[in-house]
mmCIF file of C-alpha atoms in Angstrom:
data_model
loop_
_atom_site.group_PDB
_atom_site.id
_atom_site.type_symbol
_atom_site.label_atom_id
_atom_site.label_comp_id
_atom_site.label_asym_id
_atom_site.label_seq_id
_atom_site.Cartn_x
_atom_site.Cartn_y
_atom_site.Cartn_z
ATOM 1 C CA MET A 1 4.413 -12.941 48.943
ATOM 2 C CA ALA A 2 7.634 -12.952 46.782
ATOM 3 C CA HIS A 3 6.867 -16.685 45.666
ATOM 4 C CA THR A 4 3.183 -15.635 44.698
ATOM 5 C CA SER A 5 4.547 -12.520 42.657
ATOM 6 C CA ALA A 6 6.897 -14.853 40.892
ATOM 7 C CA ASN A 7 4.399 -17.149 39.974
ATOM 8 C CA LYS A 8 2.030 -14.478 38.368
ATOM 9 C CA VAL A 9 5.016 -13.275 36.515
ATOM 10 C CA ALA A 10 5.773 -16.614 35.067
ATOM 11 C CA ALA A 11 2.022 -17.305 34.174
ATOM 12 C CA THR A 12 1.863 -13.792 32.349
ATOM 13 C CA ALA A 13 5.176 -14.722 30.500
ATOM 14 C CA ALA A 14 3.505 -18.188 29.483
ATOM 15 C CA GLN A 15 0.648 -16.364 28.201
ATOM 16 C CA GLN A 16 2.548 -14.060 25.715
ATOM 17 C CA ALA A 17 2.796 -14.759 22.034
ATOM 18 C CA LYS A 18 6.185 -15.586 20.488
ATOM 19 C CA VAL A 19 7.757 -15.167 17.341
ATOM 20 C CA ASP A 20 10.709 -17.274 15.816
ATOM 21 C CA ASP A 21 12.686 -16.939 12.432
ATOM 22 C CA ARG A 22 10.365 -19.016 10.493
ATOM 23 C CA LEU A 23 7.763 -16.442 10.986
ATOM 24 C CA VAL A 24 9.398 -13.275 10.708
ATOM 25 C CA GLY A 25 13.028 -13.904 10.444
ATOM 26 C CA ALA A 26 15.823 -14.094 12.857
ATOM 27 C CA GLN A 27 16.974 -10.549 12.866
ATOM 28 C CA PHE A 28 13.395 -9.367 13.544
ATOM 29 C CA VAL A 29 12.617 -11.667 16.463
ATOM 30 C CA PRO A 30 14.066 -9.278 19.162
ATOM 31 C CA LEU A 31 12.670 -6.326 17.467
ATOM 32 C CA LEU A 32 9.208 -7.806 17.349
ATOM 33 C CA ARG A 33 9.622 -9.384 20.818
ATOM 34 C CA GLU A 34 9.905 -5.888 22.342
ATOM 35 C CA HIS A 35 6.746 -4.691 20.703
ATOM 36 C CA LEU A 36 4.844 -7.981 21.627
ATOM 37 C CA GLU A 37 5.508 -7.285 25.243
ATOM 38 C CA ARG A 38 4.354 -3.829 24.823
ATOM 39 C CA LEU A 39 0.970 -4.931 23.216
ATOM 40 C CA HIS A 40 0.560 -7.655 25.788
ATOM 41 C CA GLY A 41 -0.067 -5.085 28.448
ATOM 42 C CA GLN A 42 -2.425 -2.890 26.498
ATOM 43 C CA ARG A 43 -6.018 -2.613 27.831
ATOM 44 C CA GLN A 44 -5.481 -5.260 30.707
ATOM 45 C CA HIS A 45 -8.606 -6.787 32.039
ATOM 46 C CA PRO A 46 -8.885 -9.565 34.467
ATOM 47 C CA ASN A 47 -11.158 -11.621 32.204
ATOM 48 C CA ARG A 48 -9.265 -11.033 28.967
ATOM 49 C CA THR A 49 -8.476 -14.522 27.209
ATOM 50 C CA LEU A 50 -6.638 -13.045 24.049
ATOM 51 C CA HIS A 51 -4.175 -10.140 24.321
ATOM 52 C CA TYR A 52 -3.029 -7.906 21.785
ATOM 53 C CA ASP A 53 0.046 -9.743 20.959
ATOM 54 C CA GLN A 54 -1.400 -12.901 20.854
ATOM 55 C CA LEU A 55 -4.015 -11.385 18.121
ATOM 56 C CA LEU A 56 -0.956 -9.984 16.196
ATOM 57 C CA VAL A 57 0.843 -13.428 15.903
ATOM 58 C CA ALA A 58 -2.277 -15.267 15.095
ATOM 59 C CA MET A 59 -3.157 -12.878 12.262
ATOM 60 C CA LEU A 60 0.697 -13.161 11.021
ATOM 61 C CA LEU A 61 0.319 -16.888 10.921
ATOM 62 C CA GLY A 62 -2.872 -16.408 8.886
ATOM 63 C CA PHE A 63 -1.011 -14.077 6.564
ATOM 64 C CA TYR A 64 1.661 -16.385 5.439
ATOM 65 C CA GLU A 65 -0.963 -19.181 4.919
ATOM 66 C CA PRO A 66 -2.682 -18.921 1.511
ATOM 67 C CA ALA A 67 -6.000 -20.785 2.434
ATOM 68 C CA ASP A 68 -6.704 -18.452 5.399
ATOM 69 C CA ARG A 69 -9.720 -16.503 4.104
ATOM 70 C CA SER A 70 -11.900 -16.161 7.375
ATOM 71 C CA LEU A 71 -11.807 -16.164 11.215
ATOM 72 C CA ARG A 72 -13.014 -19.482 11.223
ATOM 73 C CA MET A 73 -9.680 -20.491 9.265
ATOM 74 C CA LEU A 74 -7.757 -18.466 11.461
ATOM 75 C CA GLU A 75 -9.257 -20.351 14.355
ATOM 76 C CA ASP A 76 -8.189 -23.496 12.894
ATOM 77 C CA ILE A 77 -4.562 -22.388 12.190
ATOM 78 C CA SER A 78 -4.195 -21.385 15.720
ATOM 79 C CA ALA A 79 -5.276 -24.931 16.818
ATOM 80 C CA ALA A 80 -2.549 -26.511 14.551
ATOM 81 C CA ASP A 81 0.676 -28.347 16.096
ATOM 82 C CA GLN A 82 2.950 -25.686 14.357
ATOM 83 C CA ALA A 83 0.925 -22.809 16.289
ATOM 84 C CA ARG A 84 1.923 -24.114 19.475
ATOM 85 C CA ASP A 85 5.476 -22.671 18.936
ATOM 86 C CA PHE A 86 3.777 -19.259 18.669
ATOM 87 C CA LEU A 87 0.438 -19.118 20.612
ATOM 88 C CA PRO A 88 -0.314 -20.495 24.233
ATOM 89 C CA ALA A 89 -3.777 -21.791 23.095
ATOM 90 C CA ARG A 90 -6.220 -22.319 20.395
ATOM 91 C CA THR A 91 -8.064 -18.960 19.711
ATOM 92 C CA PRO A 92 -11.717 -19.017 18.838
ATOM 93 C CA ARG A 93 -13.250 -17.004 16.148
ATOM 94 C CA SER A 94 -15.790 -15.276 18.518
ATOM 95 C CA THR A 95 -12.712 -13.979 20.720
ATOM 96 C CA LEU A 96 -10.998 -13.000 17.646
ATOM 97 C CA ALA A 97 -13.882 -11.028 16.567
ATOM 98 C CA ASP A 98 -14.109 -9.223 19.881
ATOM 99 C CA ALA A 99 -10.503 -8.415 19.882
ATOM 100 C CA LEU A 100 -10.808 -6.966 16.498
ATOM 101 C CA ALA A 101 -13.407 -4.587 17.479
ATOM 102 C CA GLY A 102 -11.670 -3.596 20.615
ATOM 103 C CA PHE A 103 -7.837 -3.265 20.146
ATOM 104 C CA GLU A 104 -6.486 0.018 18.796
ATOM 105 C CA PRO A 105 -4.929 -0.287 15.324
ATOM 106 C CA ALA A 106 -2.654 2.652 15.805
ATOM 107 C CA ALA A 107 -0.738 0.472 18.486
ATOM 108 C CA LEU A 108 0.848 -1.103 15.417
ATOM 109 C CA GLN A 109 2.152 1.978 13.985
ATOM 110 C CA PRO A 110 5.456 1.746 15.813
ATOM 111 C CA ILE A 111 6.156 -1.762 14.439
ATOM 112 C CA VAL A 112 5.483 -0.497 11.051
ATOM 113 C CA ALA A 113 7.861 2.524 11.658
ATOM 114 C CA ALA A 114 10.466 0.306 12.942
ATOM 115 C CA LEU A 115 10.357 -1.987 9.816
ATOM 116 C CA MET A 116 10.248 0.944 7.319
ATOM 117 C CA LYS A 117 13.686 1.874 8.801
ATOM 118 C CA GLN A 118 15.069 -1.561 7.770
ATOM 119 C CA LEU A 119 13.862 -1.507 4.219
ATOM 120 C CA PRO A 120 16.572 -2.779 1.709
ATOM 121 C CA ALA A 121 17.844 -0.275 -0.973
ATOM 122 C CA LEU A 122 16.113 -1.081 -3.955
ATOM 123 C CA GLN A 123 17.613 -1.473 -7.259
ATOM 124 C CA ARG A 124 17.098 2.026 -9.010
ATOM 125 C CA THR A 125 15.211 1.111 -12.080
ATOM 126 C CA ASP A 126 14.680 4.905 -13.320
ATOM 127 C CA SER A 127 17.583 7.248 -12.530
ATOM 128 C CA ASP A 128 15.674 10.144 -13.870
ATOM 129 C CA LEU A 129 12.804 9.762 -11.184
ATOM 130 C CA HIS A 130 15.407 9.220 -8.453
ATOM 131 C CA ALA A 131 17.203 12.302 -9.515
ATOM 132 C CA LEU A 132 14.072 14.254 -8.445
ATOM 133 C CA LEU A 133 15.293 13.818 -4.854
ATOM 134 C CA LYS A 134 11.818 13.762 -3.600
ATOM 135 C CA ARG A 135 9.443 10.813 -2.623
ATOM 136 C CA ILE A 136 7.096 10.232 -5.175
ATOM 137 C CA ILE A 137 3.455 9.493 -3.687
ATOM 138 C CA ALA A 138 0.566 7.959 -5.531
ATOM 139 C CA ALA A 139 -2.565 8.556 -3.762
ATOM 140 C CA ASP A 140 -5.927 6.901 -4.606
ATOM 141 C CA GLY A 141 -9.057 5.015 -3.246
ATOM 142 C CA SER A 142 -10.220 1.459 -3.751
ATOM 143 C CA LEU A 143 -13.748 0.070 -2.631
ATOM 144 C CA PHE A 144 -14.400 -3.001 -0.521
ATOM 145 C CA THR A 145 -17.672 -4.539 -0.481
ATOM 146 C CA VAL A 146 -19.281 -5.053 2.790
ATOM 147 C CA PRO A 147 -22.807 -6.552 3.815
ATOM 148 C CA ALA A 148 -25.776 -4.230 3.547
ATOM 149 C CA ASP A 149 -26.353 -4.182 7.269
ATOM 150 C CA VAL A 150 -23.074 -2.341 7.873
ATOM 151 C CA LEU A 151 -24.710 0.948 8.281
ATOM 152 C CA TRP A 152 -21.489 3.016 8.810
ATOM 153 C CA ALA A 153 -20.351 2.007 5.148
ATOM 154 C CA ILE A 154 -21.254 4.010 1.814
ATOM 155 C CA ALA A 155 -24.609 3.319 0.555
ATOM 156 C CA LEU A 156 -24.942 2.591 -3.108
ATOM 157 C CA THR A 157 -27.946 1.537 -5.405
ATOM 158 C CA ARG A 158 -27.183 -1.538 -7.404
ATOM 159 C CA SER A 159 -28.760 -2.146 -10.949
ATOM 160 C CA ASN A 160 -31.563 -4.515 -9.389
ATOM 161 C CA GLY A 161 -32.489 -1.680 -7.095
ATOM 162 C CA LYS A 162 -31.235 -3.165 -4.123
ATOM 163 C CA VAL A 163 -29.028 -0.906 -1.465
ATOM 164 C CA GLY A 164 -25.275 -2.255 -1.167
ATOM 165 C CA ARG A 165 -22.671 -1.102 1.004
ATOM 166 C CA GLN A 166 -19.021 -0.304 0.567
ATOM 167 C CA ILE A 167 -15.967 1.239 2.260
ATOM 168 C CA ARG A 168 -13.115 2.925 0.844
ATOM 169 C CA LEU A 169 -9.457 2.454 1.621
ATOM 170 C CA ASN A 170 -7.713 5.797 1.163
ATOM 171 C CA LEU A 171 -4.137 5.029 0.634
ATOM 172 C CA GLN A 172 -0.893 7.049 -0.228
ATOM 173 C CA LEU A 173 1.860 4.692 -1.688
ATOM 174 C CA ASP A 174 5.595 5.365 -2.081
ATOM 175 C CA VAL A 175 5.750 4.100 -5.595
ATOM 176 C CA LEU A 176 9.619 3.581 -5.954
ATOM 177 C CA GLN A 177 9.643 1.645 -2.537
ATOM 178 C CA PHE A 178 6.034 0.137 -3.303
ATOM 179 C CA VAL A 179 5.384 0.804 0.406
ATOM 180 C CA PRO A 180 2.255 2.593 1.994
ATOM 181 C CA GLN A 181 3.127 5.830 3.605
ATOM 182 C CA CYS A 182 -0.375 6.687 4.964
ATOM 183 C CA PHE A 183 -3.808 5.063 4.747
ATOM 184 C CA ASP A 184 -7.306 5.142 6.651
ATOM 185 C CA LEU A 185 -10.723 4.258 5.883
ATOM 186 C CA SER A 186 -14.018 6.219 4.737
ATOM 187 C CA GLY A 187 -17.543 5.486 5.254
ATOM 188 C CA ALA A 188 -20.884 6.988 4.875
ATOM 189 C CA GLY A 189 -20.119 10.277 6.976
ATOM 190 C CA ASP A 190 -16.651 11.092 5.485
ATOM 191 C CA GLY A 191 -17.519 13.475 2.602
ATOM 192 C CA SER A 192 -15.689 13.478 -0.688
ATOM 193 C CA GLU A 193 -12.395 11.460 -1.651
ATOM 194 C CA SER A 194 -10.143 14.715 -1.924
ATOM 195 C CA ALA A 195 -11.456 15.759 1.253
ATOM 196 C CA ALA A 196 -10.669 12.497 3.083
ATOM 197 C CA PHE A 197 -7.133 12.591 1.508
ATOM 198 C CA ALA A 198 -6.711 16.428 2.461
ATOM 199 C CA ARG A 199 -6.389 15.527 6.400
ATOM 200 C CA ASN A 200 -3.311 13.221 5.963
ATOM 201 C CA LEU A 201 -1.104 15.088 3.350
ATOM 202 C CA ILE A 202 2.561 14.769 3.470
ATOM 203 C CA GLY A 203 4.973 17.606 3.033
ATOM 204 C CA GLY A 204 8.004 17.812 0.545
ATOM 205 C CA VAL A 205 6.761 15.027 -1.848
ATOM 206 C CA ILE A 206 5.650 14.808 -5.446
ATOM 207 C CA TYR A 207 1.952 13.576 -5.527
ATOM 208 C CA LEU A 208 0.382 11.590 -8.331
ATOM 209 C CA PHE A 209 -3.344 12.008 -8.498
ATOM 210 C CA ASP A 210 -5.935 10.810 -11.329
ATOM 211 C CA ARG A 211 -8.965 12.920 -12.450
ATOM 212 C CA ASN A 212 -11.128 12.510 -9.623
ATOM 213 C CA PHE A 213 -8.787 14.591 -7.642
ATOM 214 C CA VAL A 214 -9.189 17.754 -9.945
ATOM 215 C CA ASP A 215 -10.493 19.709 -6.951
ATOM 216 C CA PHE A 216 -8.673 23.051 -6.708
ATOM 217 C CA SER A 217 -9.292 23.518 -3.170
ATOM 218 C CA PHE A 218 -7.658 20.232 -2.600
ATOM 219 C CA LEU A 219 -4.613 20.984 -4.740
ATOM 220 C CA HIS A 220 -4.162 24.174 -2.915
ATOM 221 C CA ALA A 221 -3.877 22.164 0.211
ATOM 222 C CA VAL A 222 -1.167 20.181 -1.291
ATOM 223 C CA LEU A 223 0.510 23.102 -2.018
ATOM 224 C CA ASN A 224 0.423 24.359 1.307
ATOM 225 C CA VAL A 225 2.175 21.468 2.791
ATOM 226 C CA GLY A 226 4.953 22.113 0.518
ATOM 227 C CA SER A 227 4.436 19.283 -1.891
ATOM 228 C CA ASP A 228 4.169 19.357 -5.760
ATOM 229 C CA PHE A 229 1.559 17.375 -7.902
ATOM 230 C CA VAL A 230 1.062 15.764 -11.257
ATOM 231 C CA VAL A 231 -2.436 15.268 -11.859
ATOM 232 C CA ARG A 232 -4.636 14.119 -14.840
ATOM 233 C CA LEU A 233 -7.013 16.740 -16.067
ATOM 234 C CA LYS A 234 -10.648 15.997 -17.064
ATOM 235 C CA SER A 235 -11.281 16.704 -20.870
ATOM 236 C CA ASP A 236 -13.428 19.635 -20.174
ATOM 237 C CA THR A 237 -10.865 21.545 -17.768
ATOM 238 C CA ASN A 238 -9.675 24.688 -19.432
ATOM 239 C CA PHE A 239 -6.183 25.742 -19.596
ATOM 240 C CA ILE A 240 -4.886 29.252 -20.674
ATOM 241 C CA ALA A 241 -1.267 29.129 -22.012
ATOM 242 C CA VAL A 242 1.096 31.850 -21.809
ATOM 243 C CA GLU A 243 4.114 30.005 -22.894
ATOM 244 C CA GLN A 244 4.539 26.704 -25.535
ATOM 245 C CA ARG A 245 7.796 25.028 -24.941
ATOM 246 C CA PRO A 246 9.743 23.175 -27.540
ATOM 247 C CA LEU A 247 9.998 19.415 -27.382
ATOM 248 C CA ASP A 248 13.309 17.599 -27.755
ATOM 249 C CA GLU A 249 13.896 14.158 -29.410
ATOM 250 C CA GLN A 250 13.857 12.417 -25.916
ATOM 251 C CA ASP A 251 10.406 14.254 -25.255
ATOM 252 C CA LYS A 252 9.150 12.853 -28.391
ATOM 253 C CA ALA A 253 10.274 9.489 -27.890
ATOM 254 C CA ALA A 254 8.332 9.402 -24.697
ATOM 255 C CA ASN A 255 5.200 10.310 -26.590
ATOM 256 C CA VAL A 256 4.936 13.910 -25.472
ATOM 257 C CA ILE A 257 2.706 15.894 -27.650
ATOM 258 C CA SER A 258 2.632 19.304 -26.052
ATOM 259 C CA ASP A 259 4.312 21.256 -23.476
ATOM 260 C CA ARG A 260 2.689 24.457 -22.243
ATOM 261 C CA VAL A 261 2.941 26.733 -19.190
ATOM 262 C CA GLY A 262 -0.158 28.950 -17.972
ATOM 263 C CA TYR A 263 -3.223 29.029 -15.799
ATOM 264 C CA VAL A 264 -6.253 27.041 -15.078
ATOM 265 C CA PRO A 265 -9.143 29.657 -15.055
ATOM 266 C CA GLY A 266 -11.551 27.624 -13.130
ATOM 267 C CA SER A 267 -9.188 27.454 -10.094
ATOM 268 C CA ARG A 268 -9.317 31.379 -9.530
ATOM 269 C CA GLY A 269 -11.962 30.814 -6.793
ATOM 270 C CA SER A 270 -9.214 28.977 -4.708
ATOM 271 C CA PRO A 271 -7.286 31.607 -2.831
ATOM 272 C CA GLY A 272 -3.655 31.694 -3.660
ATOM 273 C CA PHE A 273 -3.961 29.145 -6.223
ATOM 274 C CA GLY A 274 -6.000 30.680 -9.278
ATOM 275 C CA ASP A 275 -2.978 33.057 -10.189
ATOM 276 C CA ARG A 276 -0.137 30.353 -9.806
ATOM 277 C CA LEU A 277 1.644 29.452 -12.994
ATOM 278 C CA LEU A 278 1.283 25.673 -13.648
ATOM 279 C CA ARG A 279 2.118 23.561 -16.743
ATOM 280 C CA GLU A 280 0.063 21.118 -18.905
ATOM 281 C CA VAL A 281 2.070 18.311 -20.592
ATOM 282 C CA ILE A 282 -0.093 16.429 -23.009
ATOM 283 C CA VAL A 283 1.047 12.676 -23.706
ATOM 284 C CA TRP A 284 -0.073 9.969 -26.131
ATOM 285 C CA ASP A 285 -1.365 6.952 -24.574
ATOM 286 C CA SER A 286 -0.337 4.132 -27.230
ATOM 287 C CA LYS A 287 -2.486 1.470 -25.340
ATOM 288 C CA ASN A 288 -5.674 3.249 -25.153
ATOM 289 C CA LYS A 289 -5.191 5.483 -28.273
ATOM 290 C CA LYS A 290 -5.861 8.707 -26.690
ATOM 291 C CA GLN A 291 -4.364 11.729 -25.407
ATOM 292 C CA VAL A 292 -4.043 12.364 -21.656
ATOM 293 C CA ARG A 293 -3.636 15.711 -20.303
ATOM 294 C CA LEU A 294 -1.468 16.388 -17.136
ATOM 295 C CA LEU A 295 -1.190 19.344 -14.867
ATOM 296 C CA THR A 296 1.765 20.026 -12.737
ATOM 297 C CA THR A 297 3.501 22.322 -10.567
ATOM 298 C CA LEU A 298 6.876 21.024 -11.724
ATOM 299 C CA LEU A 299 7.939 23.726 -14.080
ATOM 300 C CA ASN A 300 11.756 23.122 -14.268
ATOM 301 C CA VAL A 301 12.200 19.314 -15.352
ATOM 302 C CA PRO A 302 12.058 17.806 -18.867
ATOM 303 C CA ALA A 303 8.453 16.904 -20.151
ATOM 304 C CA ARG A 304 9.188 13.311 -20.610
ATOM 305 C CA ILE A 305 9.720 13.247 -16.818
ATOM 306 C CA ILE A 306 6.160 14.451 -16.313
ATOM 307 C CA SER A 307 5.024 11.577 -18.562
ATOM 308 C CA GLN A 308 7.097 9.075 -16.565
ATOM 309 C CA LEU A 309 5.790 10.364 -13.104
ATOM 310 C CA TYR A 310 2.179 9.805 -14.196
ATOM 311 C CA ARG A 311 3.084 6.354 -15.465
ATOM 312 C CA GLN A 312 4.345 5.468 -12.063
ATOM 313 C CA ARG A 313 0.740 6.306 -10.693
ATOM 314 C CA TRP A 314 -0.159 2.710 -12.069
ATOM 315 C CA MET A 315 1.770 1.245 -9.012
ATOM 316 C CA ILE A 316 -1.021 2.040 -6.485
ATOM 317 C CA GLU A 317 -3.352 -0.040 -8.833
ATOM 318 C CA LEU A 318 -0.853 -3.143 -8.518
ATOM 319 C CA PHE A 319 -0.666 -2.564 -4.794
ATOM 320 C CA PHE A 320 -4.646 -2.731 -4.611
ATOM 321 C CA ARG A 321 -4.412 -5.848 -6.516
ATOM 322 C CA TRP A 322 -1.745 -7.134 -4.326
ATOM 323 C CA LEU A 323 -3.868 -6.179 -1.358
ATOM 324 C CA LYS A 324 -6.833 -7.900 -2.459
ATOM 325 C CA CYS A 325 -5.338 -10.984 -4.358
ATOM 326 C CA ILE A 326 -2.338 -11.754 -2.388
ATOM 327 C CA ALA A 327 -2.789 -10.256 1.174
ATOM 328 C CA LYS A 328 -6.496 -11.544 0.970
ATOM 329 C CA MET A 329 -7.997 -8.082 2.061
ATOM 330 C CA GLU A 330 -10.830 -8.778 -0.248
ATOM 331 C CA HIS A 331 -12.006 -11.209 2.446
ATOM 332 C CA LEU A 332 -12.529 -8.653 5.446
ATOM 333 C CA PHE A 333 -12.296 -10.528 8.958
ATOM 334 C CA SER A 334 -14.387 -7.771 10.421
ATOM 335 C CA HIS A 335 -17.136 -5.446 9.564
ATOM 336 C CA ASN A 336 -16.091 -3.285 12.190
ATOM 337 C CA ALA A 337 -14.101 -0.028 11.198
ATOM 338 C CA ASN A 338 -11.589 -0.758 13.755
ATOM 339 C CA GLY A 339 -11.059 -4.398 12.916
ATOM 340 C CA ILE A 340 -10.653 -3.525 9.062
ATOM 341 C CA ALA A 341 -8.046 -1.170 9.954
ATOM 342 C CA LEU A 342 -6.438 -3.547 12.181
ATOM 343 C CA GLN A 343 -6.168 -6.406 9.470
ATOM 344 C CA LEU A 344 -5.014 -3.670 7.197
ATOM 345 C CA TYR A 345 -1.981 -2.934 9.451
ATOM 346 C CA VAL A 346 -1.173 -6.562 9.938
ATOM 347 C CA ALA A 347 -1.123 -7.021 5.933
ATOM 348 C CA VAL A 348 1.468 -3.881 5.948
ATOM 349 C CA ILE A 349 3.557 -5.499 8.631
ATOM 350 C CA GLY A 350 3.405 -8.853 6.693
ATOM 351 C CA MET A 351 4.422 -7.154 3.507
ATOM 352 C CA LEU A 352 7.306 -5.447 5.027
ATOM 353 C CA LEU A 353 8.703 -8.290 6.666
ATOM 354 C CA SER A 354 8.379 -10.115 3.204
ATOM 355 C CA TYR A 355 10.067 -7.264 1.483
ATOM 356 C CA ILE A 356 13.023 -7.219 4.012
ATOM 357 C CA ARG A 357 13.555 -11.029 3.980
ATOM 358 C CA THR A 358 13.606 -11.433 0.153
ATOM 359 C CA GLY A 359 15.052 -8.141 -0.872
ATOM 360 C CA GLN A 360 12.261 -7.829 -3.525
ATOM 361 C CA ARG A 361 8.788 -6.338 -3.828
ATOM 362 C CA PRO A 362 6.457 -8.835 -2.511
ATOM 363 C CA GLY A 363 4.785 -10.843 -5.320
ATOM 364 C CA VAL A 364 3.269 -14.222 -5.655
ATOM 365 C CA TYR A 365 6.557 -16.063 -5.740
ATOM 366 C CA GLU A 366 7.672 -14.148 -2.664
ATOM 367 C CA PHE A 367 4.645 -14.883 -0.929
ATOM 368 C CA ARG A 368 4.560 -18.684 -1.881
ATOM 369 C CA CYS A 369 8.165 -18.821 -0.835
ATOM 370 C CA LEU A 370 7.928 -17.212 2.695
ATOM 371 C CA SER A 371 4.536 -19.329 3.475
ATOM 372 C CA TRP A 372 6.712 -22.508 2.886
ATOM 373 C CA VAL A 373 9.436 -21.158 5.257
ATOM 374 C CA ALA A 374 6.791 -20.192 7.870
ATOM 375 C CA ARG A 375 5.646 -23.784 7.789
ATOM 376 C CA GLY A 376 9.053 -25.306 7.880
ATOM 377 C CA ILE A 377 9.298 -26.982 4.429
ATOM 378 C CA MET A 378 11.769 -24.624 2.839
ATOM 379 C CA SER A 379 14.927 -23.050 4.352
ATOM 380 C CA VAL A 380 15.578 -19.375 3.929
ATOM 381 C CA ALA A 381 18.659 -19.953 1.845
ATOM 382 C CA THR A 382 16.576 -22.126 -0.601
ATOM 383 C CA MET A 383 13.972 -19.333 -0.785
ATOM 384 C CA HIS A 384 16.598 -17.043 -1.882
ATOM 385 C CA GLU A 385 17.892 -19.512 -4.535
ATOM 386 C CA VAL A 386 14.457 -19.724 -5.988
ATOM 387 C CA LEU A 387 13.831 -15.918 -5.783
ATOM 388 C CA LYS A 388 17.067 -15.192 -7.559
ATOM 389 C CA ARG A 389 16.231 -17.800 -10.303
ATOM 390 C CA ARG A 390 12.762 -16.116 -10.702
ATOM 391 C CA GLN A 391 14.297 -12.773 -11.055
ATOM 392 C CA HIS A 392 16.726 -13.809 -13.616
ATOM 393 C CA GLU A 393 13.696 -15.157 -15.736
ATOM 394 C CA ARG A 394 11.880 -11.866 -15.257
ATOM 395 C CA ASP A 395 14.928 -9.761 -16.038
ATOM 396 C CA LEU A 396 15.343 -11.856 -19.497
ATOM 397 C CA ALA A 397 11.689 -11.480 -20.390
ATOM 398 C CA LYS A 398 12.033 -7.740 -19.712
ATOM 399 C CA ALA A 399 15.106 -7.707 -21.898
ATOM 400 C CA ARG A 400 13.344 -9.557 -24.699
ATOM 401 C CA ARG A 401 10.217 -7.101 -24.554
ATOM 402 C CA ILE A 402 12.599 -4.163 -24.730
ATOM 403 C CA ALA A 403 14.515 -5.497 -27.706
ATOM 404 C CA ARG A 404 11.290 -6.115 -29.562
ATOM 405 C CA ALA A 405 9.983 -2.794 -29.012
ATOM 406 C CA ALA A 406 13.106 -1.107 -30.304
ATOM 407 C CA GLU A 407 12.757 -3.382 -33.433
ATOM 408 C CA LYS A 408 9.233 -2.209 -34.076
ATOM 409 C CA ARG A 409 10.513 1.589 -33.404
ATOM 410 C CA ALA A 410 13.091 0.911 -36.064
#
């Protein structure tokens, strides 16, 4: 009996997926190995041919492969000689599809949390914002097109009269770290965008919102969790000022036009919000040649900081672009809500590993270098040399842009 039990243990160990330093970095092999062992035992079934740990490693292999845009390609990658170091066998796409629909995405949260604790201290590019001593969270949604037969998705009528379907990714991004803090998916039965975000609000942060979040019951919910906000006002939203604050030279240099304290009369129907003293800061958008009205709960910081905060909201647009163009989320492996969420988790895990290994926010150069390391055609030391050279080039280009802007102002 002992001999039989030992054989079963050996067989189980042989089935488990592996990681090595090419894929995730030497320091994270032990960390991920612990999680892979936990995932391997989830939802055990005597007929299961693909376990959760194997799915995760297969998808990480695909994440670092620029050509991987489908389950068919992921199946081909799993059959490659290189994959033998990570996976016990080729992974058919039908099996991958079943696993994406069946495994629980939330089981990957402990890996995300463990990697978040390892993030490097990034260079503080804006000391004024870091001095606020609060996390700055941009919140917004991004739409992904799915086939019309995905009935749980949001229906829309196209210009040709045909019905299309989309799903919305609801994302909250730490803009100074460029790391997601919270995300989920919305389909046809999920209500408004602000209602979707209200269920996952974080306390003690500064939220950055665009005009579609001017919903006073939602903003009241933000206050209820102990957070502040900066939101862009719609052009027809009224504001009753009780105090006009003076602007100093730094405010004017930051294109601040007006700084007023007062009330938003349309919010009085929201209990506990309508009588709250708020602040309206108007800034000039030199790129689009128009004024931008910002409403905020931050009453005691310079007006220029409010302008700087709102400009940081653009970071979430950059993240969506990264997600779709570099992390390849514009090609969804699954049309099942569970599978899409799982693909998103793997993209975040891949992103965090990239962040930690390179020490820089993940972009095209970082992604390409890591894919070369994963394939074994570039060493980690060479990767750091390449990225250091690229960063030096970016720093020089930024310095030239700043110098040209200073010359124009002079």
